[in-house]
């Protein structure tokens, strides 16, 4: 099975390489045919300007296709190349657990951060395409996933990364359970049970789900303490908004660490997640 997959990858790479060479050869043939004309053209009316440096040909000033090529070359293609290289590394590294174990702190944490960013890019592309098609038909859609690099609370992660799933959980599980039990933690527990079943009954999914539920529970308890001991005792006026913001950041830091570790389990599996765990 593994050998057939490798053969398929090699075949795709060869086909892609042949296609690239064919395009380059077509451009080369066109350039060689028109090189003499553009080189000897006197351009009496000033309609031409300098083209690509490595081709040394002139181009029409009103030709917007050249502007598009320039824009793609300087802005998109380098980042596409970087994305392809890093995505191959991300998909290959989890297969070599011994390699990840040799990473230092900076390398390990950088690897985890890149996994999160690429996961975010994946969902932006998937949701962006479907949202665009729905918007063309005047269908109201949820906003795109928010960058996980600036989310530090579990509640915000579930609200803003996958708003469609969040709205589904609230409407069809959380609110009906609140009518039965009236305990928010029990209603949240059933929501996470559904998330566990939805994403697949796997060990790393279970770890990710349990850590998320613990994070939501701790955040809920901290919010209750904030309303009971800080807002009711006028500490908000004494400390001021700046110090309250600093205190909340300090208290939320452990949740951010646990959130990152739980996502590493979700991204790369149980073995890689155990390496990140303290």
Tab-separated table of C-alpha atoms in Angstrom:
chain	number	residue	atom	x	y	z
A	1	UNK	CA	0.000	0.000	0.000
A	2	UNK	CA	2.776	2.379	0.940
A	3	UNK	CA	4.714	1.504	-2.223
A	4	UNK	CA	1.687	2.187	-4.431
A	5	UNK	CA	1.170	5.576	-2.744
A	6	UNK	CA	4.799	6.495	-3.354
A	7	UNK	CA	4.522	5.451	-7.004
A	8	UNK	CA	1.385	7.583	-7.361
A	9	UNK	CA	3.168	10.607	-5.889
A	10	UNK	CA	6.120	10.138	-8.241
A	11	UNK	CA	3.756	9.814	-11.195
A	12	UNK	CA	1.944	13.030	-10.255
A	13	UNK	CA	5.249	14.847	-9.847
A	14	UNK	CA	6.453	13.659	-13.271
A	15	UNK	CA	3.204	14.748	-14.931
A	16	UNK	CA	3.412	18.143	-13.255
A	17	UNK	CA	7.051	18.515	-14.324
A	18	UNK	CA	6.196	17.622	-17.931
A	19	UNK	CA	3.409	20.207	-17.902
A	20	UNK	CA	5.740	22.914	-16.568
A	21	UNK	CA	8.371	22.088	-19.180
A	22	UNK	CA	5.734	22.198	-21.926
A	23	UNK	CA	4.580	25.649	-20.821
A	24	UNK	CA	8.166	26.914	-20.634
A	25	UNK	CA	8.899	25.515	-24.096
A	26	UNK	CA	5.790	27.192	-25.520
A	27	UNK	CA	6.864	30.542	-24.076
A	28	UNK	CA	10.359	30.008	-25.436
A	29	UNK	CA	9.074	29.264	-28.943
A	30	UNK	CA	6.844	32.332	-28.923
A	31	UNK	CA	9.720	34.495	-27.682
A	32	UNK	CA	12.176	33.302	-30.297
A	33	UNK	CA	9.644	33.901	-33.079
A	34	UNK	CA	8.856	37.455	-31.987
A	35	UNK	CA	12.285	38.429	-30.681
A	36	UNK	CA	13.486	39.877	-33.994
A	37	UNK	CA	10.327	41.909	-34.468
A	38	UNK	CA	10.399	43.483	-31.031
A	39	UNK	CA	14.144	44.017	-31.141
A	40	UNK	CA	14.099	45.893	-34.466
A	41	UNK	CA	10.866	47.746	-33.850
A	42	UNK	CA	11.471	51.500	-33.712
A	43	UNK	CA	8.430	52.202	-31.540
A	44	UNK	CA	7.658	55.554	-33.154
A	45	UNK	CA	4.511	56.135	-31.092
A	46	UNK	CA	5.853	54.989	-27.705
A	47	UNK	CA	3.435	52.102	-27.364
A	48	UNK	CA	5.974	49.616	-26.027
A	49	UNK	CA	7.979	49.387	-22.844
A	50	UNK	CA	10.570	47.018	-21.441
A	51	UNK	CA	9.403	43.469	-20.773
A	52	UNK	CA	10.813	40.715	-18.605
A	53	UNK	CA	14.560	41.217	-18.060
A	54	UNK	CA	15.574	37.629	-18.836
A	55	UNK	CA	13.667	37.703	-22.145
A	56	UNK	CA	14.806	41.203	-23.225
A	57	UNK	CA	11.620	41.778	-25.219
A	58	UNK	CA	9.294	44.731	-25.350
A	59	UNK	CA	5.650	44.636	-24.398
A	60	UNK	CA	2.570	46.687	-25.074
A	61	UNK	CA	1.849	49.218	-22.323
A	62	UNK	CA	-1.870	48.403	-22.438
A	63	UNK	CA	-1.291	44.661	-21.975
A	64	UNK	CA	-2.617	43.964	-18.467
A	65	UNK	CA	-1.661	40.296	-18.682
A	66	UNK	CA	1.969	41.269	-18.126
A	67	UNK	CA	0.986	43.215	-15.029
A	68	UNK	CA	-0.810	40.135	-13.745
A	69	UNK	CA	2.254	37.973	-14.375
A	70	UNK	CA	4.472	40.454	-12.540
A	71	UNK	CA	2.079	40.542	-9.593
A	72	UNK	CA	1.926	36.757	-9.349
A	73	UNK	CA	5.690	36.351	-9.656
A	74	UNK	CA	6.502	38.856	-6.940
A	75	UNK	CA	3.644	38.213	-4.497
A	76	UNK	CA	2.051	34.779	-4.811
A	77	UNK	CA	4.416	32.258	-6.309
A	78	UNK	CA	7.216	32.598	-3.698
A	79	UNK	CA	4.701	32.044	-0.905
A	80	UNK	CA	3.117	29.136	-2.767
A	81	UNK	CA	6.553	27.528	-3.015
A	82	UNK	CA	7.159	28.083	0.707
A	83	UNK	CA	3.722	26.629	1.488
A	84	UNK	CA	4.415	23.493	-0.561
A	85	UNK	CA	7.781	22.927	1.137
A	86	UNK	CA	6.470	23.461	4.670
A	87	UNK	CA	3.337	21.375	4.067
A	88	UNK	CA	5.492	18.467	2.919
A	89	UNK	CA	7.582	18.821	6.084
A	90	UNK	CA	4.472	18.921	8.277
A	91	UNK	CA	3.061	15.762	6.680
A	92	UNK	CA	6.393	13.932	6.821
A	93	UNK	CA	7.663	14.828	10.300
A	94	UNK	CA	4.859	13.023	12.238
A	95	UNK	CA	5.958	9.796	10.539
A	96	UNK	CA	9.407	10.128	12.166
A	97	UNK	CA	8.724	10.360	15.900
A	98	UNK	CA	12.431	10.031	16.695
A	99	UNK	CA	13.141	13.183	14.687
A	100	UNK	CA	10.579	15.233	16.614
A	101	UNK	CA	12.007	13.999	19.908
A	102	UNK	CA	15.378	15.533	18.968
A	103	UNK	CA	13.871	19.009	18.511
A	104	UNK	CA	14.888	21.723	20.931
A	105	UNK	CA	12.362	23.993	22.609
A	106	UNK	CA	12.401	26.641	19.878
A	107	UNK	CA	12.182	24.087	17.061
A	108	UNK	CA	9.430	22.103	18.776
A	109	UNK	CA	7.308	25.139	19.592
A	110	UNK	CA	7.861	26.573	16.122
A	111	UNK	CA	6.755	23.287	14.597
A	112	UNK	CA	3.597	23.347	16.700
A	113	UNK	CA	2.839	26.964	15.789
A	114	UNK	CA	3.276	26.267	12.074
A	115	UNK	CA	0.892	23.297	12.336
A	116	UNK	CA	-1.742	25.606	13.776
A	117	UNK	CA	-1.247	28.255	11.115
A	118	UNK	CA	-1.464	25.756	8.275
A	119	UNK	CA	-4.574	24.239	9.820
A	120	UNK	CA	-6.072	27.734	9.836
A	121	UNK	CA	-5.096	28.299	6.180
A	122	UNK	CA	-6.724	24.998	5.227
A	123	UNK	CA	-10.032	25.969	6.797
A	124	UNK	CA	-9.921	29.500	5.364
A	125	UNK	CA	-9.574	28.037	1.865
A	126	UNK	CA	-12.282	25.393	2.367
A	127	UNK	CA	-14.750	27.749	4.031
A	128	UNK	CA	-13.822	30.610	1.726
A	129	UNK	CA	-14.679	28.660	-1.422
A	130	UNK	CA	-17.980	27.346	-0.104
A	131	UNK	CA	-18.876	30.731	1.415
A	132	UNK	CA	-18.146	32.465	-1.885
A	133	UNK	CA	-20.448	30.140	-3.833
A	134	UNK	CA	-23.168	30.578	-1.214
A	135	UNK	CA	-22.764	34.367	-1.232
A	136	UNK	CA	-23.213	34.397	-5.022
A	137	UNK	CA	-26.685	32.936	-4.420
A	138	UNK	CA	-27.472	35.563	-1.737
A	139	UNK	CA	-27.241	33.000	1.059
A	140	UNK	CA	-26.111	34.370	4.410
A	141	UNK	CA	-23.041	32.514	5.633
A	142	UNK	CA	-20.907	32.632	8.750
A	143	UNK	CA	-17.658	34.557	8.868
A	144	UNK	CA	-14.355	32.909	8.023
A	145	UNK	CA	-12.263	31.272	10.772
A	146	UNK	CA	-10.386	33.718	12.938
A	147	UNK	CA	-6.611	33.318	13.112
A	148	UNK	CA	-5.781	30.999	16.003
A	149	UNK	CA	-2.594	32.968	16.677
A	150	UNK	CA	-4.659	35.659	18.422
A	151	UNK	CA	-7.179	33.483	20.276
A	152	UNK	CA	-6.327	32.543	23.858
A	153	UNK	CA	-9.700	31.528	25.325
A	154	UNK	CA	-11.451	28.228	24.683
A	155	UNK	CA	-14.823	29.905	24.309
A	156	UNK	CA	-13.484	32.270	21.640
A	157	UNK	CA	-11.871	29.362	19.792
A	158	UNK	CA	-15.168	27.525	19.513
A	159	UNK	CA	-17.111	30.682	18.677
A	160	UNK	CA	-14.903	32.195	16.012
A	161	UNK	CA	-12.891	29.395	14.388
A	162	UNK	CA	-15.805	27.237	13.236
A	163	UNK	CA	-18.890	29.437	13.670
A	164	UNK	CA	-21.110	27.045	11.722
A	165	UNK	CA	-20.387	24.139	14.059
A	166	UNK	CA	-20.746	26.441	17.066
A	167	UNK	CA	-24.195	27.625	15.964
A	168	UNK	CA	-25.256	24.036	15.341
A	169	UNK	CA	-24.117	22.922	18.794
A	170	UNK	CA	-25.841	25.831	20.509
A	171	UNK	CA	-29.128	25.477	18.635
A	172	UNK	CA	-29.592	21.709	18.593
A	173	UNK	CA	-27.699	20.445	21.659
A	174	UNK	CA	-26.851	23.186	24.169
A	175	UNK	CA	-30.211	24.995	24.315
A	176	UNK	CA	-32.325	21.780	24.410
A	177	UNK	CA	-30.110	20.382	27.182
A	178	UNK	CA	-30.430	23.618	29.167
A	179	UNK	CA	-34.194	23.153	29.135
A	180	UNK	CA	-33.742	19.704	30.678
A	181	UNK	CA	-30.897	20.071	33.186
A	182	UNK	CA	-30.367	23.869	33.555
A	183	UNK	CA	-26.679	23.211	34.269
A	184	UNK	CA	-24.344	24.774	31.723
A	185	UNK	CA	-21.517	22.309	32.350
A	186	UNK	CA	-23.785	19.321	31.680
A	187	UNK	CA	-25.073	20.916	28.478
A	188	UNK	CA	-21.483	21.620	27.416
A	189	UNK	CA	-20.555	18.003	28.193
A	190	UNK	CA	-23.146	16.718	25.718
A	191	UNK	CA	-21.871	19.184	23.120
A	192	UNK	CA	-18.348	17.823	23.454
A	193	UNK	CA	-19.625	14.254	23.328
A	194	UNK	CA	-21.137	15.081	19.965
A	195	UNK	CA	-17.863	16.716	18.860
A	196	UNK	CA	-15.991	13.554	19.839
A	197	UNK	CA	-18.356	11.348	17.837
A	198	UNK	CA	-18.378	13.781	14.916
A	199	UNK	CA	-14.599	13.969	14.514
A	200	UNK	CA	-14.054	10.240	14.964
A	201	UNK	CA	-13.746	7.814	17.855
A	202	UNK	CA	-9.972	7.900	18.135
A	203	UNK	CA	-7.689	8.165	21.142
A	204	UNK	CA	-6.153	11.492	20.129
A	205	UNK	CA	-9.638	12.902	19.438
A	206	UNK	CA	-10.669	11.828	22.943
A	207	UNK	CA	-7.657	13.588	24.493
A	208	UNK	CA	-8.362	16.721	22.459
A	209	UNK	CA	-12.049	16.716	23.424
A	210	UNK	CA	-11.411	16.128	27.139
A	211	UNK	CA	-8.811	18.902	27.317
A	212	UNK	CA	-11.194	21.276	25.555
A	213	UNK	CA	-13.988	20.467	27.987
A	214	UNK	CA	-11.657	20.978	30.950
A	215	UNK	CA	-10.594	24.320	29.495
A	216	UNK	CA	-14.189	25.442	29.017
A	217	UNK	CA	-14.992	24.383	32.587
A	218	UNK	CA	-12.044	26.279	34.069
A	219	UNK	CA	-12.924	29.359	32.059
A	220	UNK	CA	-16.523	29.174	33.272
A	221	UNK	CA	-15.399	28.898	36.910
A	222	UNK	CA	-13.018	31.844	36.513
A	223	UNK	CA	-15.795	33.966	35.035
A	224	UNK	CA	-18.006	33.159	38.026
A	225	UNK	CA	-15.220	34.157	40.417
A	226	UNK	CA	-14.695	37.360	38.463
A	227	UNK	CA	-18.350	38.338	38.741
A	228	UNK	CA	-18.576	37.357	42.413
A	229	UNK	CA	-15.328	38.666	43.892
A	230	UNK	CA	-14.077	41.388	41.554
A	231	UNK	CA	-17.054	43.147	40.015
A	232	UNK	CA	-19.203	43.059	43.169
A	233	UNK	CA	-16.476	44.428	45.474
A	234	UNK	CA	-15.615	47.492	43.390
A	235	UNK	CA	-12.162	46.108	42.586
A	236	UNK	CA	-12.811	47.069	39.002
A	237	UNK	CA	-12.846	50.738	39.941
A	238	UNK	CA	-9.854	50.422	42.270
A	239	UNK	CA	-7.572	48.535	39.898
A	240	UNK	CA	-8.741	50.107	36.667
A	241	UNK	CA	-9.282	48.489	33.265
A	242	UNK	CA	-5.547	48.185	32.486
A	243	UNK	CA	-4.690	46.126	35.562
A	244	UNK	CA	-7.812	44.014	35.186
A	245	UNK	CA	-6.751	43.221	31.628
A	246	UNK	CA	-3.275	42.218	32.851
A	247	UNK	CA	-4.741	39.994	35.574
A	248	UNK	CA	-7.035	38.274	33.072
A	249	UNK	CA	-4.093	37.661	30.747
A	250	UNK	CA	-2.069	36.093	33.559
A	251	UNK	CA	-4.957	33.864	34.613
A	252	UNK	CA	-5.682	32.862	31.006
A	253	UNK	CA	-2.068	31.917	30.226
A	254	UNK	CA	-2.407	28.323	31.543
A	255	UNK	CA	-5.536	27.923	29.421
A	256	UNK	CA	-3.603	29.090	26.370
A	257	UNK	CA	-0.893	26.492	27.022
A	258	UNK	CA	-3.439	23.711	27.482
A	259	UNK	CA	-5.306	24.843	24.376
A	260	UNK	CA	-2.121	24.669	22.301
A	261	UNK	CA	-1.216	21.206	23.593
A	262	UNK	CA	-4.725	19.882	22.938
A	263	UNK	CA	-4.554	21.185	19.373
A	264	UNK	CA	-1.202	19.450	18.858
A	265	UNK	CA	-2.920	16.166	19.698
A	266	UNK	CA	-5.609	17.004	17.157
A	267	UNK	CA	-3.171	18.062	14.425
A	268	UNK	CA	-0.530	15.321	14.590
A	269	UNK	CA	-1.851	12.453	16.695
A	270	UNK	CA	-1.214	10.970	20.105
A	271	UNK	CA	2.544	10.369	19.721
A	272	UNK	CA	3.388	13.933	18.702
A	273	UNK	CA	1.005	15.330	21.302
A	274	UNK	CA	2.753	13.390	24.060
A	275	UNK	CA	6.052	15.004	23.058
A	276	UNK	CA	4.552	18.467	23.572
A	277	UNK	CA	2.997	17.508	26.913
A	278	UNK	CA	5.008	18.456	30.020
